[in-house]
Amino acid sequence: MGRPSTLEDKRREFLPIVAGAFAELGYRRLTSAELAARCGVGENVLYRIWPDKHAMFLAALEWVYLASERTWERLLAEPGNGESAFLRLLSHEARHLGEYGLHRIVFAGLSETDDPRIRAALQDLYAKFHAFVRRQLSAHRVAGAPGGLDAETAAWAIIGLGTVANVGRELGSIGASRRESILWDAGRLVAEGRIDAEADGPPRKKRASAEKKRRK
Amino acid sequence: MGRPSTLEDKRREFLPIVAGAFAELGYRRLTSAELAARCGVGENVLYRIWPDKHAMFLAALEWVYLASERTWERLLAEPGNGESAFLRLLSHEARHLGEYGLHRIVFAGLSETDDPRIRAALQDLYAKFHAFVRRQLSAHRVAGAPGGLDAETAAWAIIGLGTVANVGRELGSIGASRRESILWDAGRLVAEGRIDAEADGPPRKKRASAEKKRRK
DNA sequence: ACATTGTGGAAGTGCTTGCTTACATTACAA
DNA sequence: TTGTAATGTAAGCAAGCACTTCCACAATGT
């Protein structure tokens, strides 16, 4: 009886928009009016889907992490022509950094760490992120790579490298080639525990013509 | 003629309070009323010193960086018993991380990057921070250390290590010993380009009793 | 004394913002 | 058709905010 609810459809439809908006503006600066406008509906519609703004942010946080992870998983599933999955991931991130705005949302959240829900969500996100990196790192090492640092530490260190690279890009303080060096050179060093003199750059895709990527 | 102004004195008196408040609450959550209360004056007094809230934040940003730098300079001036200044700095940071809330203010600022003044201030801050680390790193290397990564990259990488360590501490996701490992083990690896098997921890001050530090 | 200039407290102002309400409309089941 | 429940629009509300104004008072120079 009555009209069937479409809220679940809308939630799925709006999530990427919501996540993008939070990533772009941060928590405080994104108003519910602006968010509703971006979704093309009235504010009350959003409030029918989520109880309050915090919930919208949490949903965005979760979504953006899952989106990133999905990208990585897809990347790892690709046929790795000789290279370890870990190195492929590293070289990918060295070039396409933070496509989904993960770090931006995280930074926004870090200014709201007094809210226990947001705090818990961030802890969870970092735990999953760290576990993911660590898992890839271990697999990489088992596959024959040396490995100097203890894996737990190395995984955190690699997350740190990604973070500076993102901040540096955001501020325009670190150029593309430098970012690549930070992720690839320092990343391999941290992962493998030594400098590999022979290879001096992340392996490019076949044709170097794929340079012009979408940069919004 | 008239009463002599004490605004400059007040500015100096309030700066640490202002910086601490921004570090604790972030930009948006710190209201002018709260800030005035912490300084023990009315809001209008603050607005006589700085034209608006942005200016207060910028002043805090600058102050907190200078305070950090002063600490480091003092540390470097200490008699280095054999150890390079760089390693002393690293081991110090491995234990007393972000005492002045530098990273917290930076994160708060990163959510306001649309404001050109704040953006410029952050760029400047990072540039100075990076230059400082790089300078210490170069001095360390000249002093006989090997050095694998190019210094520019290594300096950014070290800043990245400090950043994760701070975030991890903030969220309670990374314990003290792990943070130490991230800064000291990974830090040395990045700085020197190889694992040093013999030393497996930052040199402690004489007595290990100095463990119980103020943790607010 | 007196004019002048700075000081601190409290109340006020206009705007923004998260969130709600009211309502006319639409899509379904019976 | 008819009853029911979900929908989109627009307006509204109370709280919070950055920032200002007002004013009695306290230091100074002459």
Tab-separated table of C-alpha atoms (C1' of nucleotides) in Angstrom:
chain	number	residue	atom	x	y	z
A	1	MET	CA	0.000	0.000	0.000
A	2	GLY	CA	1.185	3.493	-0.789
A	3	ARG	CA	4.047	4.560	-2.981
A	4	PRO	CA	7.234	2.484	-2.940
A	5	SER	CA	10.268	4.169	-1.407
A	6	THR	CA	13.172	5.097	-3.623
A	7	LEU	CA	15.425	6.260	-0.822
A	8	GLU	CA	17.924	3.462	-1.283
A	9	ASP	CA	18.301	4.283	-4.960
A	10	LYS	CA	18.793	7.910	-4.112
A	11	ARG	CA	21.358	7.115	-1.458
A	12	ARG	CA	23.413	5.227	-4.002
A	13	GLU	CA	22.895	7.931	-6.573
A	14	PHE	CA	23.934	10.751	-4.234
A	15	LEU	CA	26.863	9.099	-2.485
A	16	PRO	CA	29.522	9.952	-5.069
A	17	ILE	CA	28.251	13.520	-5.231
A	18	VAL	CA	28.259	13.831	-1.459
A	19	ALA	CA	31.733	12.375	-1.197
A	20	GLY	CA	33.026	14.679	-3.888
A	21	ALA	CA	31.505	17.687	-2.210
A	22	PHE	CA	33.010	16.885	1.182
A	23	ALA	CA	36.352	16.219	-0.444
A	24	GLU	CA	36.249	19.533	-2.220
A	25	LEU	CA	35.004	21.770	0.566
A	26	GLY	CA	35.719	19.976	3.831
A	27	TYR	CA	33.214	19.401	6.557
A	28	ARG	CA	32.410	22.848	7.863
A	29	ARG	CA	32.431	24.689	4.597
A	30	LEU	CA	30.029	22.348	2.887
A	31	THR	CA	26.559	23.530	3.866
A	32	SER	CA	23.501	21.381	3.606
A	33	ALA	CA	22.034	23.844	1.137
A	34	GLU	CA	25.059	23.552	-1.133
A	35	LEU	CA	25.017	19.796	-0.859
A	36	ALA	CA	21.342	19.617	-1.735
A	37	ALA	CA	21.905	21.877	-4.707
A	38	ARG	CA	24.655	19.605	-5.999
A	39	CYS	CA	22.373	16.644	-5.676
A	40	GLY	CA	19.652	18.552	-7.457
A	41	VAL	CA	17.073	18.199	-4.695
A	42	GLY	CA	15.814	20.042	-1.634
A	43	GLU	CA	17.606	19.734	1.658
A	44	ASN	CA	14.835	17.756	3.275
A	45	VAL	CA	15.361	14.995	0.760
A	46	LEU	CA	18.886	14.514	2.048
A	47	TYR	CA	17.583	14.544	5.585
A	48	ARG	CA	15.193	11.790	4.700
A	49	ILE	CA	18.127	9.645	3.642
A	50	TRP	CA	20.537	10.471	6.464
A	51	PRO	CA	19.599	11.659	9.950
A	52	ASP	CA	22.087	14.519	10.020
A	53	LYS	CA	25.155	16.016	8.420
A	54	HIS	CA	27.506	13.839	10.418
A	55	ALA	CA	25.898	10.759	8.984
A	56	MET	CA	26.337	12.149	5.486
A	57	PHE	CA	30.002	12.696	6.157
A	58	LEU	CA	30.461	9.224	7.581
A	59	ALA	CA	28.749	7.701	4.578
A	60	ALA	CA	31.041	9.693	2.310
A	61	LEU	CA	34.098	8.571	4.244
A	62	GLU	CA	33.164	4.948	3.897
A	63	TRP	CA	32.263	5.260	0.266
A	64	VAL	CA	35.442	7.026	-0.722
A	65	TYR	CA	37.559	4.403	0.951
A	66	LEU	CA	35.695	1.577	-0.701
A	67	ALA	CA	36.006	3.316	-4.053
A	68	SER	CA	39.752	3.610	-3.624
A	69	GLU	CA	40.084	0.033	-2.522
A	70	ARG	CA	38.032	-1.119	-5.454
A	71	THR	CA	40.430	0.661	-7.800
A	72	TRP	CA	43.404	-1.000	-6.191
A	73	GLU	CA	41.824	-4.422	-6.241
A	74	ARG	CA	41.064	-4.019	-9.893
A	75	LEU	CA	44.620	-2.994	-10.504
A	76	LEU	CA	45.965	-5.983	-8.640
A	77	ALA	CA	43.733	-8.329	-10.574
A	78	GLU	CA	45.251	-7.186	-13.852
A	79	PRO	CA	47.796	-9.536	-15.374
A	80	GLY	CA	51.080	-8.543	-13.753
A	81	ASN	CA	53.703	-9.033	-16.398
A	82	GLY	CA	56.444	-10.180	-14.109
A	83	GLU	CA	56.159	-7.340	-11.647
A	84	SER	CA	54.916	-7.876	-8.136
A	85	ALA	CA	51.443	-6.580	-7.358
A	86	PHE	CA	52.893	-4.293	-4.762
A	87	LEU	CA	55.206	-2.553	-7.167
A	88	ARG	CA	52.424	-2.149	-9.658
A	89	LEU	CA	50.301	-0.531	-6.969
A	90	LEU	CA	53.131	1.770	-6.010
A	91	SER	CA	53.814	2.835	-9.555
A	92	HIS	CA	50.126	3.399	-10.138
A	93	GLU	CA	49.804	5.626	-7.100
A	94	ALA	CA	52.977	7.405	-8.089
A	95	ARG	CA	51.093	8.670	-11.079
A	96	HIS	CA	47.384	8.713	-10.242
A	97	LEU	CA	47.406	10.005	-6.746
A	98	GLY	CA	44.261	10.307	-4.701
A	99	GLU	CA	41.847	10.205	-7.557
A	100	TYR	CA	38.907	9.825	-5.258
A	101	GLY	CA	39.867	12.522	-2.814
A	102	LEU	CA	40.414	10.036	-0.015
A	103	HIS	CA	43.062	12.120	1.659
A	104	ARG	CA	41.006	15.292	1.403
A	105	ILE	CA	38.095	13.770	3.216
A	106	VAL	CA	40.453	12.349	5.783
A	107	PHE	CA	41.949	15.774	6.407
A	108	ALA	CA	38.504	17.232	6.768
A	109	GLY	CA	37.747	14.526	9.302
A	110	LEU	CA	40.934	15.141	11.217
A	111	SER	CA	39.632	18.555	12.159
A	112	GLU	CA	36.561	16.930	13.657
A	113	THR	CA	38.229	14.273	15.754
A	114	ASP	CA	36.349	15.333	18.846
A	115	ASP	CA	33.214	13.728	17.484
A	116	PRO	CA	33.453	10.113	18.581
A	117	ARG	CA	31.692	8.732	15.529
A	118	ILE	CA	33.983	10.507	13.098
A	119	ARG	CA	36.982	9.601	15.177
A	120	ALA	CA	36.020	5.951	15.196
A	121	ALA	CA	35.386	5.992	11.463
A	122	LEU	CA	38.824	7.467	10.821
A	123	GLN	CA	40.506	4.930	13.044
A	124	ASP	CA	38.727	2.195	11.183
A	125	LEU	CA	39.673	3.661	7.828
A	126	TYR	CA	43.326	3.923	8.744
A	127	ALA	CA	43.321	0.424	10.162
A	128	LYS	CA	41.911	-0.989	6.939
A	129	PHE	CA	44.217	1.099	4.805
A	130	HIS	CA	47.242	0.029	6.783
A	131	ALA	CA	46.202	-3.608	6.710
A	132	PHE	CA	45.790	-3.408	2.960
A	133	VAL	CA	49.206	-1.899	2.366
A	134	ARG	CA	50.813	-4.319	4.772
A	135	ARG	CA	49.225	-7.274	3.065
A	136	GLN	CA	50.514	-6.203	-0.323
A	137	LEU	CA	53.901	-5.504	1.158
A	138	SER	CA	54.153	-8.949	2.689
A	139	ALA	CA	53.100	-10.588	-0.537
A	140	HIS	CA	55.723	-8.566	-2.337
A	141	ARG	CA	58.410	-9.686	0.054
A	142	VAL	CA	57.488	-13.322	0.004
A	143	ALA	CA	57.757	-13.109	-3.738
A	144	GLY	CA	61.470	-12.671	-3.422
A	145	ALA	CA	62.109	-9.088	-2.460
A	146	PRO	CA	64.536	-8.524	0.391
A	147	GLY	CA	62.765	-6.258	2.887
A	148	GLY	CA	64.673	-4.446	5.580
A	149	LEU	CA	62.175	-2.651	7.776
A	150	ASP	CA	59.624	-4.548	9.740
A	151	ALA	CA	56.453	-4.736	7.645
A	152	GLU	CA	54.228	-2.928	10.110
A	153	THR	CA	56.526	0.066	10.197
A	154	ALA	CA	57.121	0.002	6.461
A	155	ALA	CA	53.404	0.050	5.746
A	156	TRP	CA	52.888	3.138	7.893
A	157	ALA	CA	55.872	4.782	6.296
A	158	ILE	CA	54.421	4.226	2.856
A	159	ILE	CA	51.136	5.760	3.924
A	160	GLY	CA	53.155	8.720	5.135
A	161	LEU	CA	54.824	9.075	1.763
A	162	GLY	CA	51.443	9.098	0.068
A	163	THR	CA	50.251	11.727	2.497
A	164	VAL	CA	53.038	14.233	1.883
A	165	ALA	CA	52.742	13.672	-1.802
A	166	ASN	CA	49.060	14.524	-1.617
A	167	VAL	CA	49.562	17.556	0.560
A	168	GLY	CA	52.360	18.732	-1.662
A	169	ARG	CA	50.232	18.380	-4.733
A	170	GLU	CA	47.323	20.131	-3.070
A	171	LEU	CA	49.439	23.118	-2.166
A	172	GLY	CA	51.348	23.123	-5.395
A	173	SER	CA	54.554	22.733	-3.429
A	174	ILE	CA	55.640	19.470	-4.989
A	175	GLY	CA	55.648	18.949	-8.715
A	176	ALA	CA	54.621	15.784	-10.503
A	177	SER	CA	58.081	14.353	-11.040
A	178	ARG	CA	59.094	15.001	-7.466
A	179	ARG	CA	55.939	13.286	-6.235
A	180	GLU	CA	56.769	10.346	-8.409
A	181	SER	CA	60.199	10.212	-6.901
A	182	ILE	CA	58.808	10.362	-3.386
A	183	LEU	CA	56.414	7.510	-3.952
A	184	TRP	CA	58.508	5.373	-6.195
A	185	ASP	CA	62.087	5.886	-5.026
A	186	ALA	CA	61.419	6.412	-1.352
A	187	GLY	CA	58.560	3.911	-1.469
A	188	ARG	CA	60.735	1.155	-2.860
A	189	LEU	CA	63.480	2.007	-0.434
A	190	VAL	CA	61.122	1.684	2.492
A	191	ALA	CA	59.581	-1.476	1.112
A	192	GLU	CA	62.749	-3.248	0.132
A	193	GLY	CA	65.269	-1.787	2.498
A	194	ARG	CA	67.804	-0.865	-0.092
A	195	ILE	CA	68.337	1.285	-3.140
A	196	ASP	CA	68.006	-0.514	-6.404
A	197	ALA	CA	70.513	1.137	-8.644
A	198	GLU	CA	69.449	-0.447	-11.892
A	199	ALA	CA	65.820	0.693	-12.161
A	200	ASP	CA	65.437	4.436	-11.860
A	201	GLY	CA	61.768	5.139	-12.354
A	202	PRO	CA	58.362	3.522	-12.188
A	203	PRO	CA	57.662	1.358	-15.231
A	204	ARG	CA	55.510	3.233	-17.708
A	205	LYS	CA	52.615	1.754	-19.533
A	206	LYS	CA	53.612	0.603	-23.042
A	207	ARG	CA	53.088	3.905	-24.787
A	208	ALA	CA	54.361	7.029	-23.113
A	209	SER	CA	51.608	8.907	-24.932
A	210	ALA	CA	49.202	8.257	-22.095
A	211	GLU	CA	50.572	11.289	-20.302
A	212	LYS	CA	47.699	13.690	-20.746
A	213	LYS	CA	45.387	12.504	-18.026
A	214	ARG	CA	42.300	14.217	-16.746
A	215	ARG	CA	43.337	16.774	-14.197
A	216	LYS	CA	40.285	18.714	-13.042
B	1	MET	CA	49.024	63.117	24.174
B	2	GLY	CA	46.623	60.332	25.127
B	3	ARG	CA	47.212	56.972	26.658
B	4	PRO	CA	50.061	54.799	25.285
B	5	SER	CA	48.986	51.708	23.356
B	6	THR	CA	49.697	48.267	24.764
B	7	LEU	CA	48.477	46.348	21.732
B	8	GLU	CA	51.891	45.024	20.820
B	9	ASP	CA	52.371	43.614	24.295
B	10	LYS	CA	48.980	41.985	24.136
B	11	ARG	CA	49.676	40.501	20.753
B	12	ARG	CA	52.755	38.807	22.103
B	13	GLU	CA	50.920	37.726	25.210
B	14	PHE	CA	47.988	36.229	23.325
B	15	LEU	CA	49.832	34.539	20.457
B	16	PRO	CA	50.629	31.286	22.268
B	17	ILE	CA	47.066	31.086	23.537
B	18	VAL	CA	45.651	31.741	20.090
B	19	ALA	CA	47.934	29.180	18.499
B	20	GLY	CA	47.046	26.584	21.104
B	21	ALA	CA	43.348	27.217	20.621
B	22	PHE	CA	43.503	26.856	16.846
B	23	ALA	CA	45.591	23.730	17.219
B	24	GLU	CA	43.085	22.237	19.601
B	25	LEU	CA	39.850	23.151	17.843
B	26	GLY	CA	40.709	23.824	14.229
B	27	TYR	CA	39.660	26.892	12.325
B	28	ARG	CA	35.910	26.626	12.057
B	29	ARG	CA	35.218	25.256	15.480
B	30	LEU	CA	37.168	27.925	17.290
B	31	THR	CA	34.758	30.826	17.687
B	32	SER	CA	35.842	34.348	18.372
B	33	ALA	CA	33.930	34.250	21.646
B	34	GLU	CA	35.793	31.136	22.780
B	35	LEU	CA	39.091	32.617	21.733
B	36	ALA	CA	38.421	35.832	23.601
B	37	ALA	CA	37.449	33.869	26.688
B	38	ARG	CA	40.713	31.927	26.574
B	39	CYS	CA	42.628	35.158	26.349
B	40	GLY	CA	40.622	36.539	29.226
B	41	VAL	CA	39.344	39.573	27.363
B	42	GLY	CA	36.381	40.664	25.280
B	43	GLU	CA	36.174	39.911	21.598
B	44	ASN	CA	36.633	43.508	20.593
B	45	VAL	CA	40.084	43.478	22.152
B	46	LEU	CA	41.167	40.737	19.766
B	47	TYR	CA	39.685	42.648	16.871
B	48	ARG	CA	41.749	45.649	17.827
B	49	ILE	CA	44.886	43.548	17.499
B	50	TRP	CA	43.999	41.644	14.323
B	51	PRO	CA	41.590	42.785	11.627
B	52	ASP	CA	39.721	39.479	11.409
B	53	LYS	CA	39.773	35.811	12.286
B	54	HIS	CA	41.844	34.901	9.264
B	55	ALA	CA	44.592	37.206	10.442
B	56	MET	CA	44.511	35.554	13.851
B	57	PHE	CA	44.919	32.175	12.251
B	58	LEU	CA	47.771	33.336	10.053
B	59	ALA	CA	49.531	34.816	13.050
B	60	ALA	CA	49.087	31.531	14.892
B	61	LEU	CA	50.442	29.570	11.935
B	62	GLU	CA	53.547	31.681	11.797
B	63	TRP	CA	54.082	31.607	15.522
B	64	VAL	CA	53.725	27.872	15.842
B	65	TYR	CA	56.242	27.269	13.103
B	66	LEU	CA	58.724	29.659	14.613
B	67	ALA	CA	58.236	28.040	18.005
B	68	SER	CA	58.969	24.623	16.540
B	69	GLU	CA	61.981	25.882	14.661
B	70	ARG	CA	63.296	27.531	17.784
B	71	THR	CA	63.095	24.238	19.620
B	72	TRP	CA	65.023	22.492	16.879
B	73	GLU	CA	67.651	25.182	16.682
B	74	ARG	CA	68.160	24.951	20.408
B	75	LEU	CA	68.477	21.217	20.126
B	76	LEU	CA	71.035	21.494	17.355
B	77	ALA	CA	73.066	23.992	19.335
B	78	GLU	CA	73.468	21.498	22.162
B	79	PRO	CA	76.814	19.760	22.319
B	80	GLY	CA	76.445	16.766	20.028
B	81	ASN	CA	78.467	14.035	21.579
B	82	GLY	CA	79.683	12.475	18.387
B	83	GLU	CA	76.268	12.153	16.779
B	84	SER	CA	75.296	14.193	13.783
B	85	ALA	CA	72.846	17.019	14.392
B	86	PHE	CA	70.433	15.399	12.003
B	87	LEU	CA	70.280	12.154	13.911
B	88	ARG	CA	69.803	13.998	17.168
B	89	LEU	CA	66.909	15.882	15.639
B	90	LEU	CA	65.399	12.675	14.381
B	91	SER	CA	65.681	10.928	17.693
B	92	HIS	CA	64.235	13.921	19.463
B	93	GLU	CA	61.229	14.034	17.183
B	94	ALA	CA	60.864	10.295	17.515
B	95	ARG	CA	59.998	10.914	21.133
B	96	HIS	CA	58.611	14.438	21.473
B	97	LEU	CA	56.420	14.673	18.481
B	98	GLY	CA	54.609	17.840	17.580
B	99	GLU	CA	54.801	19.481	20.942
B	100	TYR	CA	53.580	22.761	19.589
B	101	GLY	CA	50.705	21.391	17.613
B	102	LEU	CA	52.281	22.384	14.315
B	103	HIS	CA	50.688	19.548	12.410
B	104	ARG	CA	47.266	20.193	13.918
B	105	ILE	CA	47.236	23.783	12.788
B	106	VAL	CA	48.443	22.698	9.391
B	107	PHE	CA	45.603	20.222	9.061
B	108	ALA	CA	43.144	22.887	10.090
B	109	GLY	CA	44.617	25.118	7.402
B	110	LEU	CA	44.452	22.402	4.774
B	111	SER	CA	40.687	22.492	5.008
B	112	GLU	CA	40.766	26.202	4.186
B	113	THR	CA	42.997	26.077	1.138
B	114	ASP	CA	40.569	28.121	-0.893
B	115	ASP	CA	41.550	31.234	0.998
B	116	PRO	CA	44.570	32.565	-0.878
B	117	ARG	CA	46.222	34.034	2.193
B	118	ILE	CA	46.021	30.811	4.158
B	119	ARG	CA	47.104	28.838	1.145
B	120	ALA	CA	50.111	31.062	0.647
B	121	ALA	CA	51.002	30.834	4.319
B	122	LEU	CA	50.869	27.050	4.197
B	123	GLN	CA	53.023	26.922	1.099
B	124	ASP	CA	55.515	29.154	2.795
B	125	LEU	CA	55.460	27.064	5.935
B	126	TYR	CA	56.063	23.851	4.043
B	127	ALA	CA	58.799	25.437	2.006
B	128	LYS	CA	60.616	26.564	5.126
B	129	PHE	CA	60.048	23.258	6.854
B	130	HIS	CA	61.336	21.348	3.882
B	131	ALA	CA	64.347	23.615	3.511
B	132	PHE	CA	65.163	23.131	7.159
B	133	VAL	CA	65.012	19.350	6.995
B	134	ARG	CA	66.965	19.305	3.761
B	135	ARG	CA	69.673	21.495	5.229
B	136	GLN	CA	70.093	19.199	8.205
B	137	LEU	CA	70.072	16.199	5.960
B	138	SER	CA	72.791	17.589	3.714
B	139	ALA	CA	74.918	18.474	6.702
B	140	HIS	CA	74.430	14.967	7.988
B	141	ARG	CA	75.519	13.467	4.730
B	142	VAL	CA	78.544	15.641	4.306
B	143	ALA	CA	79.554	14.515	7.750
B	144	GLY	CA	80.196	11.072	6.369
B	145	ALA	CA	76.846	9.351	6.054
B	146	PRO	CA	76.227	7.567	2.754
B	147	GLY	CA	72.870	8.830	1.463
B	148	GLY	CA	71.037	6.995	-1.278
B	149	LEU	CA	67.986	9.064	-2.140
B	150	ASP	CA	68.330	12.484	-3.584
B	151	ALA	CA	68.191	14.980	-0.718
B	152	GLU	CA	65.126	16.827	-1.939
B	153	THR	CA	63.094	13.654	-2.088
B	154	ALA	CA	64.462	12.359	1.184
B	155	ALA	CA	63.497	15.548	2.998
B	156	TRP	CA	59.902	15.311	1.792
B	157	ALA	CA	59.809	11.663	2.717
B	158	ILE	CA	60.903	12.467	6.246
B	159	ILE	CA	58.214	15.094	6.558
B	160	GLY	CA	55.783	12.419	5.454
B	161	LEU	CA	56.984	10.080	8.151
B	162	GLY	CA	56.443	12.762	10.757
B	163	THR	CA	52.982	13.385	9.412
B	164	VAL	CA	51.729	9.799	9.648
B	165	ALA	CA	53.271	9.509	13.049
B	166	ASN	CA	51.324	12.554	14.165
B	167	VAL	CA	48.082	11.422	12.627
B	168	GLY	CA	48.549	7.987	14.104
B	169	ARG	CA	49.143	9.393	17.527
B	170	GLU	CA	46.174	11.705	17.221
B	171	LEU	CA	43.852	8.872	16.375
B	172	GLY	CA	45.414	6.476	18.818
B	173	SER	CA	46.128	4.137	15.918
B	174	ILE	CA	49.894	4.045	16.339
B	175	GLY	CA	51.495	3.446	19.706
B	176	ALA	CA	54.576	5.199	21.019
B	177	SER	CA	57.070	2.486	20.166
B	178	ARG	CA	55.738	2.075	16.662
B	179	ARG	CA	55.955	5.816	16.117
B	180	GLU	CA	59.504	5.700	17.273
B	181	SER	CA	60.217	2.963	14.805
B	182	ILE	CA	58.592	4.910	11.986
B	183	LEU	CA	60.604	8.015	12.648
B	184	TRP	CA	63.859	6.433	13.657
B	185	ASP	CA	64.122	3.249	11.582
B	186	ALA	CA	62.342	4.436	8.485
B	187	GLY	CA	63.757	7.920	8.939
B	188	ARG	CA	67.323	6.693	8.971
B	189	LEU	CA	66.660	4.398	6.085
B	190	VAL	CA	65.352	7.274	4.016
B	191	ALA	CA	68.155	9.562	5.093
B	192	GLU	CA	71.013	7.150	4.676
B	193	GLY	CA	69.753	4.839	2.000
B	194	ARG	CA	70.458	1.646	3.841
B	195	ILE	CA	69.593	-0.275	6.945
B	196	ASP	CA	72.107	0.053	9.712
B	197	ALA	CA	72.077	-3.305	11.388
B	198	GLU	CA	74.140	-2.407	14.408
B	199	ALA	CA	72.068	0.353	16.001
B	200	ASP	CA	68.482	-0.658	16.603
B	201	GLY	CA	66.892	2.283	18.358
B	202	PRO	CA	67.284	5.984	18.912
B	203	PRO	CA	69.885	6.821	21.521
B	204	ARG	CA	68.206	7.552	24.840
B	205	LYS	CA	69.142	10.346	27.110
B	206	LYS	CA	71.398	9.169	29.931
B	207	ARG	CA	68.687	8.029	32.299
B	208	ALA	CA	65.722	6.143	30.934
B	209	SER	CA	63.703	7.498	33.865
B	210	ALA	CA	62.671	10.539	31.869
B	211	GLU	CA	59.841	8.521	30.343
B	212	LYS	CA	56.884	10.081	32.115
B	213	LYS	CA	56.383	13.186	30.054
B	214	ARG	CA	53.454	15.534	30.126
B	215	ARG	CA	50.683	14.136	27.990
B	216	LYS	CA	47.654	16.378	28.250
C	1	DA	C1'	42.672	70.963	35.835
C	2	DC	C1'	41.669	69.460	31.221
C	3	DA	C1'	41.827	67.537	26.684
C	4	DT	C1'	42.997	63.424	24.454
C	5	DT	C1'	43.542	58.810	23.513
C	6	DG	C1'	43.464	53.930	24.706
C	7	DT	C1'	40.859	50.156	27.452
C	8	DG	C1'	37.586	46.452	28.638
C	9	DG	C1'	32.912	44.806	29.173
C	10	DA	C1'	28.418	43.980	27.557
C	11	DA	C1'	24.933	44.226	24.435
C	12	DG	C1'	23.682	44.354	19.678
C	13	DT	C1'	23.500	43.327	14.452
C	14	DG	C1'	22.894	41.065	10.437
C	15	DC	C1'	23.960	36.925	8.291
C	16	DT	C1'	24.580	31.942	7.909
C	17	DT	C1'	23.365	27.301	8.917
C	18	DG	C1'	21.601	22.772	10.307
C	19	DC	C1'	17.377	21.095	10.397
C	20	DT	C1'	12.087	21.134	10.242
C	21	DT	C1'	7.338	21.923	8.721
C	22	DA	C1'	3.578	22.464	5.603
C	23	DC	C1'	1.600	21.261	1.539
C	24	DA	C1'	0.252	20.205	-2.970
C	25	DT	C1'	1.414	16.335	-6.010
C	26	DT	C1'	2.303	11.663	-7.510
C	27	DA	C1'	2.496	6.585	-7.586
C	28	DC	C1'	1.104	2.602	-5.941
C	29	DA	C1'	-2.601	-1.299	-3.765
C	30	DA	C1'	-7.276	-2.421	-3.147
D	1	DT	C1'	-12.069	5.304	-7.653
D	2	DT	C1'	-10.271	5.686	-3.210
D	3	DG	C1'	-7.129	5.397	0.637
D	4	DT	C1'	-2.292	5.494	1.705
D	5	DA	C1'	2.270	6.607	1.669
D	6	DA	C1'	6.321	8.721	-0.602
D	7	DT	C1'	7.881	12.888	-3.216
D	8	DG	C1'	9.742	17.764	-4.332
D	9	DT	C1'	9.311	22.729	-3.268
D	10	DA	C1'	9.424	26.489	-0.517
D	11	DA	C1'	9.265	28.715	3.456
D	12	DG	C1'	10.420	28.950	8.301
D	13	DC	C1'	12.991	28.578	12.738
D	14	DA	C1'	16.126	28.836	16.441
D	15	DA	C1'	20.838	28.850	17.272
D	16	DG	C1'	25.400	30.253	16.300
D	17	DC	C1'	28.516	33.115	14.201
D	18	DA	C1'	32.015	37.006	12.942
D	19	DC	C1'	32.229	41.355	13.781
D	20	DT	C1'	30.575	46.163	15.673
D	21	DT	C1'	28.941	49.726	18.677
D	22	DC	C1'	28.421	51.981	22.914
D	23	DC	C1'	30.162	53.733	27.017
D	24	DA	C1'	32.071	54.476	31.550
D	25	DC	C1'	36.722	54.654	32.894
D	26	DA	C1'	41.854	54.885	33.115
D	27	DA	C1'	46.323	56.722	31.538
D	28	DT	C1'	48.913	60.044	29.539
D	29	DG	C1'	50.618	65.230	27.960
D	30	DT	C1'	50.076	70.161	28.663
